[in-house]
Amino acid sequence: MKRVILTGASDGLGKEVGKLFLSGGGEVVALCRTKPEYDCKFIKCDLSDEKSMTKACEIIKEKYPEFDALINCAGTQCIEPTNNTPYAKLDYVMKVNTIAPMFLICQLFDLIKQNEADIVNVGSTVGLKSGPINQVGYTTSKWAIRGTSANIEAELKNTACRVIQFNAGGMNTRFVEKYNGQKISDVDAKEWIDPKDMAKVLLMTLQVPKNIEISDICVNRKRKK
Ligand SMILES: NC(=O)c1ccc[n+]([C@@H]2O[C@H](COP(=O)([O-])OP(=O)(O)OC[C@H]3O[C@@H](n4cnc5c(N)ncnc54)[C@H](OP(=O)(O)O)[C@@H]3O)[C@@H](O)[C@H]2O)c1
């Protein structure tokens, strides 16, 4: 693999995926609002904004039409009392976690097929079950992206393109701090997965032979009694 298009490349799991891919000699085209701190091609993009997304897709088509994978890693949270969740918060979480990856796939669909490129959609284990209370928006967005993966996987079945729905478990990133209003030190995150380890697993799903498709997987921390 020589080049990946990567959302969420500036922080957390996406940052570790980008750095690891770079260390293997690959090129990262990063779509995020903050410029990543490592060497990459940066396309400033707000995934909740149609104009910003459309412009980013135009830049990819013009400057980076050849790529081996589209990795949709960016994500946001929505924690609100269920009986008082504002429309705007639900709208935002669905835009960033579901519509943005779906739109990127649709906009780049012809190139994906032409390049025989793979797609990774980063979901969550809450997309496989019911999530915590007061997170109906987040949980729904992560269930929904699995629907996108299933549909696109079927649509690409007679091609070399693979679709990997990567349902991640709790990771030790700043996600909790940014959205839960808690410090990572305030929550019991000792056992959570190091995003560096998760990045290795994610890239491994792309590095297996092309006739293997790791489709809808759950990568969670080892259970204890
Ligand atoms: N952390 C966990 O415990 C956990 C568990 C299960 C699943 N996940 C999923 O794993 C993925 C990565 O999570 P993480 O923990 O690495 O999160 P993170 O550390 O908060 O990083 C989130 C990334 O998403 C980008 N992003 C957020 N909103 C954006 C927007 N409006 N426009 C453009 N980019 C945006 C951020 O970039 P900018 O701010 O620079 O734009 C950042 O690079 C997410 O899909 C998340 O839902 C996380």
PDB file of C-alpha atoms and ligand atoms in Angstrom:
ATOM      1  CA  MET A   1       0.000   0.000   0.000  1.00  0.00           C
ATOM      2  CA  LYS A   2       1.391   3.372  -1.002  1.00  0.00           C
ATOM      3  CA  ARG A   3      -1.230   5.962  -0.148  1.00  0.00           C
ATOM      4  CA  VAL A   4      -4.261   6.126   2.147  1.00  0.00           C
ATOM      5  CA  ILE A   5      -6.954   8.763   2.524  1.00  0.00           C
ATOM      6  CA  LEU A   6      -7.458   9.068   6.285  1.00  0.00           C
ATOM      7  CA  THR A   7     -10.037  11.008   8.280  1.00  0.00           C
ATOM      8  CA  GLY A   8      -9.425  11.709  11.966  1.00  0.00           C
ATOM      9  CA  ALA A   9      -5.698  11.728  11.212  1.00  0.00           C
ATOM     10  CA  SER A  10      -4.867  14.453  13.730  1.00  0.00           C
ATOM     11  CA  ASP A  11      -5.636  12.697  17.010  1.00  0.00           C
ATOM     12  CA  GLY A  12      -6.268   9.407  18.790  1.00  0.00           C
ATOM     13  CA  LEU A  13      -6.531   6.269  16.690  1.00  0.00           C
ATOM     14  CA  GLY A  14      -6.291   8.107  13.372  1.00  0.00           C
ATOM     15  CA  LYS A  15      -3.053   9.799  14.431  1.00  0.00           C
ATOM     16  CA  GLU A  16      -1.513   6.430  15.320  1.00  0.00           C
ATOM     17  CA  VAL A  17      -2.719   4.863  12.071  1.00  0.00           C
ATOM     18  CA  GLY A  18      -1.204   7.754  10.120  1.00  0.00           C
ATOM     19  CA  LYS A  19       2.126   7.618  11.922  1.00  0.00           C
ATOM     20  CA  LEU A  20       2.379   3.852  11.567  1.00  0.00           C
ATOM     21  CA  PHE A  21       1.529   3.949   7.884  1.00  0.00           C
ATOM     22  CA  LEU A  22       4.086   6.701   7.354  1.00  0.00           C
ATOM     23  CA  SER A  23       6.767   4.719   9.188  1.00  0.00           C
ATOM     24  CA  GLY A  24       6.203   1.893   6.703  1.00  0.00           C
ATOM     25  CA  GLY A  25       6.986   4.242   3.811  1.00  0.00           C
ATOM     26  CA  GLY A  26       3.405   5.123   2.858  1.00  0.00           C
ATOM     27  CA  GLU A  27       1.824   8.512   2.211  1.00  0.00           C
ATOM     28  CA  VAL A  28      -1.119   9.795   4.231  1.00  0.00           C
ATOM     29  CA  VAL A  29      -3.685  12.215   2.851  1.00  0.00           C
ATOM     30  CA  ALA A  30      -5.205  13.580   6.048  1.00  0.00           C
ATOM     31  CA  LEU A  31      -8.722  15.024   6.255  1.00  0.00           C
ATOM     32  CA  CYS A  32      -9.288  16.861   9.525  1.00  0.00           C
ATOM     33  CA  ARG A  33      -9.602  20.361  10.948  1.00  0.00           C
ATOM     34  CA  THR A  34      -6.212  20.359  12.726  1.00  0.00           C
ATOM     35  CA  LYS A  35      -2.984  19.804  10.808  1.00  0.00           C
ATOM     36  CA  PRO A  36      -1.444  16.532  11.994  1.00  0.00           C
ATOM     37  CA  GLU A  37       1.949  16.821  13.688  1.00  0.00           C
ATOM     38  CA  TYR A  38       3.573  14.275  11.364  1.00  0.00           C
ATOM     39  CA  ASP A  39       4.482  14.450   7.698  1.00  0.00           C
ATOM     40  CA  CYS A  40       1.358  14.109   5.533  1.00  0.00           C
ATOM     41  CA  LYS A  41      -0.667  15.772   2.809  1.00  0.00           C
ATOM     42  CA  PHE A  42      -3.146  17.839   4.788  1.00  0.00           C
ATOM     43  CA  ILE A  43      -6.585  18.737   3.473  1.00  0.00           C
ATOM     44  CA  LYS A  44      -8.324  20.943   6.012  1.00  0.00           C
ATOM     45  CA  CYS A  45     -11.847  19.634   6.263  1.00  0.00           C
ATOM     46  CA  ASP A  46     -14.810  19.897   8.589  1.00  0.00           C
ATOM     47  CA  LEU A  47     -16.661  16.625   8.189  1.00  0.00           C
ATOM     48  CA  SER A  48     -19.921  18.188   9.375  1.00  0.00           C
ATOM     49  CA  ASP A  49     -19.927  20.733   6.570  1.00  0.00           C
ATOM     50  CA  GLU A  50     -21.131  19.886   3.059  1.00  0.00           C
ATOM     51  CA  LYS A  51     -19.085  22.608   1.332  1.00  0.00           C
ATOM     52  CA  SER A  52     -15.899  21.657   3.146  1.00  0.00           C
ATOM     53  CA  MET A  53     -16.421  17.979   2.319  1.00  0.00           C
ATOM     54  CA  THR A  54     -17.186  18.684  -1.338  1.00  0.00           C
ATOM     55  CA  LYS A  55     -14.033  20.806  -1.647  1.00  0.00           C
ATOM     56  CA  ALA A  56     -11.930  18.081   0.002  1.00  0.00           C
ATOM     57  CA  CYS A  57     -13.266  15.509  -2.456  1.00  0.00           C
ATOM     58  CA  GLU A  58     -12.416  17.805  -5.379  1.00  0.00           C
ATOM     59  CA  ILE A  59      -8.844  18.145  -4.075  1.00  0.00           C
ATOM     60  CA  ILE A  60      -8.511  14.356  -3.711  1.00  0.00           C
ATOM     61  CA  LYS A  61      -9.797  13.812  -7.259  1.00  0.00           C
ATOM     62  CA  GLU A  62      -7.439  16.433  -8.658  1.00  0.00           C
ATOM     63  CA  LYS A  63      -4.243  15.860  -6.642  1.00  0.00           C
ATOM     64  CA  TYR A  64      -4.431  12.368  -5.128  1.00  0.00           C
ATOM     65  CA  PRO A  65      -6.613  10.257  -7.428  1.00  0.00           C
ATOM     66  CA  GLU A  66      -4.492   7.171  -6.834  1.00  0.00           C
ATOM     67  CA  PHE A  67      -4.899   5.652  -3.386  1.00  0.00           C
ATOM     68  CA  ASP A  68      -5.023   2.176  -1.876  1.00  0.00           C
ATOM     69  CA  ALA A  69      -7.501   2.695   0.941  1.00  0.00           C
ATOM     70  CA  LEU A  70     -10.026   5.133   2.331  1.00  0.00           C
ATOM     71  CA  ILE A  71      -9.942   4.932   6.130  1.00  0.00           C
ATOM     72  CA  ASN A  72     -12.897   6.645   7.801  1.00  0.00           C
ATOM     73  CA  CYS A  73     -11.609   6.993  11.349  1.00  0.00           C
ATOM     74  CA  ALA A  74     -12.881  10.382  12.547  1.00  0.00           C
ATOM     75  CA  GLY A  75     -15.583  10.424  15.140  1.00  0.00           C
ATOM     76  CA  THR A  76     -17.405  12.590  17.608  1.00  0.00           C
ATOM     77  CA  GLN A  77     -19.607  11.903  20.636  1.00  0.00           C
ATOM     78  CA  CYS A  78     -23.068  13.055  21.703  1.00  0.00           C
ATOM     79  CA  ILE A  79     -23.811  12.767  25.399  1.00  0.00           C
ATOM     80  CA  GLU A  80     -27.034  14.473  26.375  1.00  0.00           C
ATOM     81  CA  PRO A  81     -29.906  13.626  28.710  1.00  0.00           C
ATOM     82  CA  THR A  82     -32.155  11.474  26.547  1.00  0.00           C
ATOM     83  CA  ASN A  83     -35.253  13.504  27.448  1.00  0.00           C
ATOM     84  CA  ASN A  84     -33.511  16.760  26.526  1.00  0.00           C
ATOM     85  CA  THR A  85     -31.244  16.077  23.555  1.00  0.00           C
ATOM     86  CA  PRO A  86     -31.091  19.057  21.183  1.00  0.00           C
ATOM     87  CA  TYR A  87     -31.765  18.476  17.475  1.00  0.00           C
ATOM     88  CA  ALA A  88     -28.452  20.150  16.599  1.00  0.00           C
ATOM     89  CA  LYS A  89     -26.448  17.623  18.646  1.00  0.00           C
ATOM     90  CA  LEU A  90     -28.136  14.664  16.947  1.00  0.00           C
ATOM     91  CA  ASP A  91     -27.650  16.323  13.570  1.00  0.00           C
ATOM     92  CA  TYR A  92     -23.939  16.897  14.241  1.00  0.00           C
ATOM     93  CA  VAL A  93     -23.099  13.387  15.453  1.00  0.00           C
ATOM     94  CA  MET A  94     -24.890  11.805  12.504  1.00  0.00           C
ATOM     95  CA  LYS A  95     -23.098  14.144  10.089  1.00  0.00           C
ATOM     96  CA  VAL A  96     -19.587  13.431  11.387  1.00  0.00           C
ATOM     97  CA  ASN A  97     -19.947   9.715  12.205  1.00  0.00           C
ATOM     98  CA  THR A  98     -22.273   8.532   9.457  1.00  0.00           C
ATOM     99  CA  ILE A  99     -22.969  10.998   6.650  1.00  0.00           C
ATOM    100  CA  ALA A 100     -19.343  12.101   6.206  1.00  0.00           C
ATOM    101  CA  PRO A 101     -17.936   8.582   5.659  1.00  0.00           C
ATOM    102  CA  MET A 102     -20.923   7.708   3.469  1.00  0.00           C
ATOM    103  CA  PHE A 103     -20.455  10.880   1.386  1.00  0.00           C
ATOM    104  CA  LEU A 104     -16.712  10.278   0.998  1.00  0.00           C
ATOM    105  CA  ILE A 105     -17.377   6.732  -0.225  1.00  0.00           C
ATOM    106  CA  CYS A 106     -20.000   7.971  -2.680  1.00  0.00           C
ATOM    107  CA  GLN A 107     -17.884  10.851  -3.996  1.00  0.00           C
ATOM    108  CA  LEU A 108     -14.808   8.659  -4.406  1.00  0.00           C
ATOM    109  CA  PHE A 109     -16.673   5.515  -5.508  1.00  0.00           C
ATOM    110  CA  ASP A 110     -15.453   5.506  -9.122  1.00  0.00           C
ATOM    111  CA  LEU A 111     -11.844   6.060  -8.015  1.00  0.00           C
ATOM    112  CA  ILE A 112     -12.175   3.359  -5.333  1.00  0.00           C
ATOM    113  CA  LYS A 113     -13.211   0.861  -8.020  1.00  0.00           C
ATOM    114  CA  GLN A 114     -10.596   2.093 -10.502  1.00  0.00           C
ATOM    115  CA  ASN A 115      -7.831   1.839  -7.865  1.00  0.00           C
ATOM    116  CA  GLU A 116      -9.136  -1.490  -6.480  1.00  0.00           C
ATOM    117  CA  ALA A 117      -8.896   0.330  -3.157  1.00  0.00           C
ATOM    118  CA  ASP A 118     -10.236  -0.863   0.185  1.00  0.00           C
ATOM    119  CA  ILE A 119     -12.531   0.960   2.631  1.00  0.00           C
ATOM    120  CA  VAL A 120     -12.258   0.883   6.419  1.00  0.00           C
ATOM    121  CA  ASN A 121     -15.128   2.325   8.449  1.00  0.00           C
ATOM    122  CA  VAL A 122     -14.268   2.712  12.124  1.00  0.00           C
ATOM    123  CA  GLY A 123     -17.297   1.944  14.233  1.00  0.00           C
ATOM    124  CA  SER A 124     -17.627   1.057  17.861  1.00  0.00           C
ATOM    125  CA  THR A 125     -18.672  -1.898  19.950  1.00  0.00           C
ATOM    126  CA  VAL A 126     -21.756   0.195  20.835  1.00  0.00           C
ATOM    127  CA  GLY A 127     -22.785  -0.328  17.213  1.00  0.00           C
ATOM    128  CA  LEU A 128     -23.187  -4.025  18.000  1.00  0.00           C
ATOM    129  CA  LYS A 129     -25.369  -3.713  21.087  1.00  0.00           C
ATOM    130  CA  SER A 130     -27.157  -1.059  23.110  1.00  0.00           C
ATOM    131  CA  GLY A 131     -24.849   1.727  24.246  1.00  0.00           C
ATOM    132  CA  PRO A 132     -24.637   3.570  27.571  1.00  0.00           C
ATOM    133  CA  ILE A 133     -27.504   5.781  28.704  1.00  0.00           C
ATOM    134  CA  ASN A 134     -27.646   9.338  27.322  1.00  0.00           C
ATOM    135  CA  GLN A 135     -25.741   8.307  24.170  1.00  0.00           C
ATOM    136  CA  VAL A 136     -28.562   7.466  21.791  1.00  0.00           C
ATOM    137  CA  GLY A 137     -27.134   9.721  19.071  1.00  0.00           C
ATOM    138  CA  TYR A 138     -23.645   8.218  19.201  1.00  0.00           C
ATOM    139  CA  THR A 139     -24.904   4.641  19.376  1.00  0.00           C
ATOM    140  CA  THR A 140     -27.274   5.194  16.459  1.00  0.00           C
ATOM    141  CA  SER A 141     -24.532   6.761  14.344  1.00  0.00           C
ATOM    142  CA  LYS A 142     -22.318   3.710  14.921  1.00  0.00           C
ATOM    143  CA  TRP A 143     -25.115   1.255  14.090  1.00  0.00           C
ATOM    144  CA  ALA A 144     -25.822   3.257  10.943  1.00  0.00           C
ATOM    145  CA  ILE A 145     -22.278   3.139   9.595  1.00  0.00           C
ATOM    146  CA  ARG A 146     -22.456  -0.669   9.741  1.00  0.00           C
ATOM    147  CA  GLY A 147     -25.389  -0.422   7.351  1.00  0.00           C
ATOM    148  CA  THR A 148     -23.263   1.645   4.995  1.00  0.00           C
ATOM    149  CA  SER A 149     -20.479  -0.954   5.128  1.00  0.00           C
ATOM    150  CA  ALA A 150     -22.852  -3.858   4.481  1.00  0.00           C
ATOM    151  CA  ASN A 151     -24.435  -2.094   1.541  1.00  0.00           C
ATOM    152  CA  ILE A 152     -21.177  -1.004  -0.061  1.00  0.00           C
ATOM    153  CA  GLU A 153     -19.585  -4.428   0.517  1.00  0.00           C
ATOM    154  CA  ALA A 154     -22.440  -6.016  -1.459  1.00  0.00           C
ATOM    155  CA  GLU A 155     -22.128  -3.374  -4.159  1.00  0.00           C
ATOM    156  CA  LEU A 156     -18.402  -4.087  -4.530  1.00  0.00           C
ATOM    157  CA  LYS A 157     -18.675  -7.860  -4.442  1.00  0.00           C
ATOM    158  CA  ASN A 158     -17.429  -8.463  -7.972  1.00  0.00           C
ATOM    159  CA  THR A 159     -14.462  -6.148  -7.571  1.00  0.00           C
ATOM    160  CA  ALA A 160     -11.126  -6.417  -5.743  1.00  0.00           C
ATOM    161  CA  CYS A 161     -12.233  -3.736  -3.254  1.00  0.00           C
ATOM    162  CA  ARG A 162     -12.815  -4.839   0.323  1.00  0.00           C
ATOM    163  CA  VAL A 163     -14.959  -3.173   2.975  1.00  0.00           C
ATOM    164  CA  ILE A 164     -13.811  -3.507   6.580  1.00  0.00           C
ATOM    165  CA  GLN A 165     -16.233  -2.490   9.304  1.00  0.00           C
ATOM    166  CA  PHE A 166     -13.861  -2.042  12.254  1.00  0.00           C
ATOM    167  CA  ASN A 167     -15.826  -1.957  15.530  1.00  0.00           C
ATOM    168  CA  ALA A 168     -13.402  -0.692  18.144  1.00  0.00           C
ATOM    169  CA  GLY A 169     -13.647  -1.071  21.905  1.00  0.00           C
ATOM    170  CA  GLY A 170     -12.615   1.548  24.487  1.00  0.00           C
ATOM    171  CA  MET A 171      -9.281   3.200  23.718  1.00  0.00           C
ATOM    172  CA  ASN A 172      -7.070   5.398  25.792  1.00  0.00           C
ATOM    173  CA  THR A 173      -7.427   8.520  23.628  1.00  0.00           C
ATOM    174  CA  ARG A 174      -8.604  12.064  24.445  1.00  0.00           C
ATOM    175  CA  PHE A 175     -12.099  11.172  23.164  1.00  0.00           C
ATOM    176  CA  VAL A 176     -13.454  10.897  26.720  1.00  0.00           C
ATOM    177  CA  GLU A 177     -11.912  14.209  27.746  1.00  0.00           C
ATOM    178  CA  LYS A 178     -13.217  16.055  24.707  1.00  0.00           C
ATOM    179  CA  TYR A 179     -16.818  14.926  24.863  1.00  0.00           C
ATOM    180  CA  ASN A 180     -17.632  13.424  28.260  1.00  0.00           C
ATOM    181  CA  GLY A 181     -16.277  16.395  30.170  1.00  0.00           C
ATOM    182  CA  GLN A 182     -14.122  13.998  32.157  1.00  0.00           C
ATOM    183  CA  LYS A 183     -10.383  13.669  32.426  1.00  0.00           C
ATOM    184  CA  ILE A 184      -9.009  10.364  31.260  1.00  0.00           C
ATOM    185  CA  SER A 185      -7.534  10.041  34.754  1.00  0.00           C
ATOM    186  CA  ASP A 186     -11.071  10.361  36.224  1.00  0.00           C
ATOM    187  CA  VAL A 187     -12.380   7.299  34.464  1.00  0.00           C
ATOM    188  CA  ASP A 188     -11.262   3.742  34.903  1.00  0.00           C
ATOM    189  CA  ALA A 189      -9.383   3.634  31.619  1.00  0.00           C
ATOM    190  CA  LYS A 190      -6.344   1.668  32.741  1.00  0.00           C
ATOM    191  CA  GLU A 191      -7.511  -1.392  30.870  1.00  0.00           C
ATOM    192  CA  TRP A 192      -8.507   0.478  27.734  1.00  0.00           C
ATOM    193  CA  ILE A 193      -6.659  -0.305  24.548  1.00  0.00           C
ATOM    194  CA  ASP A 194      -3.617   1.743  23.593  1.00  0.00           C
ATOM    195  CA  PRO A 195      -4.476   3.424  20.252  1.00  0.00           C
ATOM    196  CA  LYS A 196      -1.007   2.427  18.999  1.00  0.00           C
ATOM    197  CA  ASP A 197      -2.013  -1.233  19.399  1.00  0.00           C
ATOM    198  CA  MET A 198      -5.398  -0.611  17.807  1.00  0.00           C
ATOM    199  CA  ALA A 199      -3.654   1.073  14.858  1.00  0.00           C
ATOM    200  CA  LYS A 200      -1.552  -2.059  14.297  1.00  0.00           C
ATOM    201  CA  VAL A 201      -4.696  -4.201  14.193  1.00  0.00           C
ATOM    202  CA  LEU A 202      -6.435  -1.784  11.847  1.00  0.00           C
ATOM    203  CA  LEU A 203      -3.577  -1.720   9.355  1.00  0.00           C
ATOM    204  CA  MET A 204      -3.230  -5.501   9.621  1.00  0.00           C
ATOM    205  CA  THR A 205      -6.789  -5.882   8.314  1.00  0.00           C
ATOM    206  CA  LEU A 206      -5.624  -4.144   5.145  1.00  0.00           C
ATOM    207  CA  GLN A 207      -2.340  -6.013   4.860  1.00  0.00           C
ATOM    208  CA  VAL A 208      -3.777  -9.529   4.681  1.00  0.00           C
ATOM    209  CA  PRO A 209      -3.883 -11.018   1.152  1.00  0.00           C
ATOM    210  CA  LYS A 210      -6.439  -9.389  -1.108  1.00  0.00           C
ATOM    211  CA  ASN A 211      -8.532 -12.567  -1.296  1.00  0.00           C
ATOM    212  CA  ILE A 212      -9.263 -12.242   2.449  1.00  0.00           C
ATOM    213  CA  GLU A 213     -11.879  -9.734   3.541  1.00  0.00           C
ATOM    214  CA  ILE A 214     -12.116  -9.083   7.270  1.00  0.00           C
ATOM    215  CA  SER A 215     -15.579  -7.632   7.074  1.00  0.00           C
ATOM    216  CA  ASP A 216     -17.415  -6.789  10.316  1.00  0.00           C
ATOM    217  CA  ILE A 217     -15.067  -7.236  13.255  1.00  0.00           C
ATOM    218  CA  CYS A 218     -15.086  -6.391  16.918  1.00  0.00           C
ATOM    219  CA  VAL A 219     -11.715  -5.460  18.425  1.00  0.00           C
ATOM    220  CA  ASN A 220     -12.241  -5.213  22.133  1.00  0.00           C
ATOM    221  CA  ARG A 221     -10.110  -5.452  25.257  1.00  0.00           C
ATOM    222  CA  LYS A 222      -9.694  -8.931  26.692  1.00  0.00           C
ATOM    223  CA  ARG A 223     -12.527  -9.638  29.098  1.00  0.00           C
ATOM    224  CA  LYS A 224     -11.819 -10.295  32.736  1.00  0.00           C
ATOM    225  CA  LYS A 225     -14.061 -11.970  35.274  1.00  0.00           C
TER     226      LYS A 225
HETATM  227  N1  LIG B   1     -11.842   6.326  22.117  1.00  0.00           N
HETATM  228  C1  LIG B   1     -12.663   5.321  22.301  1.00  0.00           C
HETATM  229  O1  LIG B   1     -12.789   4.776  23.412  1.00  0.00           O
HETATM  230  C2  LIG B   1     -13.445   4.766  21.127  1.00  0.00           C
HETATM  231  C3  LIG B   1     -14.161   3.567  21.309  1.00  0.00           C
HETATM  232  C4  LIG B   1     -14.833   3.020  20.239  1.00  0.00           C
HETATM  233  C5  LIG B   1     -14.826   3.645  19.004  1.00  0.00           C
HETATM  234  N2  LIG B   1     -14.150   4.830  18.851  1.00  0.00           N
HETATM  235  C6  LIG B   1     -14.155   5.446  17.524  1.00  0.00           C
HETATM  236  O2  LIG B   1     -12.826   5.477  17.051  1.00  0.00           O
HETATM  237  C7  LIG B   1     -12.647   6.603  16.194  1.00  0.00           C
HETATM  238  C8  LIG B   1     -11.457   7.417  16.664  1.00  0.00           C
HETATM  239  O3  LIG B   1     -11.734   7.859  17.984  1.00  0.00           O
HETATM  240  P1  LIG B   1     -10.589   8.508  18.873  1.00  0.00           P
HETATM  241  O4  LIG B   1     -10.751   8.015  20.248  1.00  0.00           O
HETATM  242  O5  LIG B   1      -9.288   8.383  18.166  1.00  0.00           O
HETATM  243  O6  LIG B   1     -11.064  10.044  18.851  1.00  0.00           O
HETATM  244  P2  LIG B   1     -10.196  11.398  19.019  1.00  0.00           P
HETATM  245  O7  LIG B   1      -8.909  11.116  19.691  1.00  0.00           O
HETATM  246  O8  LIG B   1     -11.128  12.371  19.633  1.00  0.00           O
HETATM  247  O9  LIG B   1      -9.916  11.835  17.512  1.00  0.00           O
HETATM  248  C9  LIG B   1     -11.012  12.187  16.705  1.00  0.00           C
HETATM  249  C10 LIG B   1     -10.556  12.608  15.327  1.00  0.00           C
HETATM  250  O10 LIG B   1     -11.746  12.915  14.568  1.00  0.00           O
HETATM  251  C11 LIG B   1     -11.584  14.190  13.987  1.00  0.00           C
HETATM  252  N3  LIG B   1     -12.848  14.924  13.927  1.00  0.00           N
HETATM  253  C12 LIG B   1     -13.792  15.046  14.895  1.00  0.00           C
HETATM  254  N4  LIG B   1     -14.764  15.872  14.486  1.00  0.00           N
HETATM  255  C13 LIG B   1     -14.425  16.295  13.239  1.00  0.00           C
HETATM  256  C14 LIG B   1     -15.008  17.178  12.296  1.00  0.00           C
HETATM  257  N5  LIG B   1     -16.162  17.829  12.525  1.00  0.00           N
HETATM  258  N6  LIG B   1     -14.381  17.374  11.120  1.00  0.00           N
HETATM  259  C15 LIG B   1     -13.216  16.764  10.860  1.00  0.00           C
HETATM  260  N7  LIG B   1     -12.615  15.900  11.694  1.00  0.00           N
HETATM  261  C16 LIG B   1     -13.213  15.684  12.882  1.00  0.00           C
HETATM  262  C17 LIG B   1     -10.589  14.935  14.864  1.00  0.00           C
HETATM  263  O11 LIG B   1      -9.868  15.863  14.052  1.00  0.00           O
HETATM  264  P3  LIG B   1      -9.921  17.458  14.198  1.00  0.00           P
HETATM  265  O12 LIG B   1     -10.426  17.779  15.579  1.00  0.00           O
HETATM  266  O13 LIG B   1      -8.529  17.882  13.921  1.00  0.00           O
HETATM  267  O14 LIG B   1     -10.841  17.884  13.130  1.00  0.00           O
HETATM  268  C18 LIG B   1      -9.656  13.822  15.343  1.00  0.00           C
HETATM  269  O15 LIG B   1      -8.610  13.630  14.432  1.00  0.00           O
HETATM  270  C19 LIG B   1     -13.973   7.375  16.224  1.00  0.00           C
HETATM  271  O16 LIG B   1     -14.742   7.014  15.104  1.00  0.00           O
HETATM  272  C20 LIG B   1     -14.635   6.888  17.505  1.00  0.00           C
HETATM  273  O17 LIG B   1     -16.041   6.978  17.456  1.00  0.00           O
HETATM  274  C21 LIG B   1     -13.461   5.401  19.892  1.00  0.00           C
END
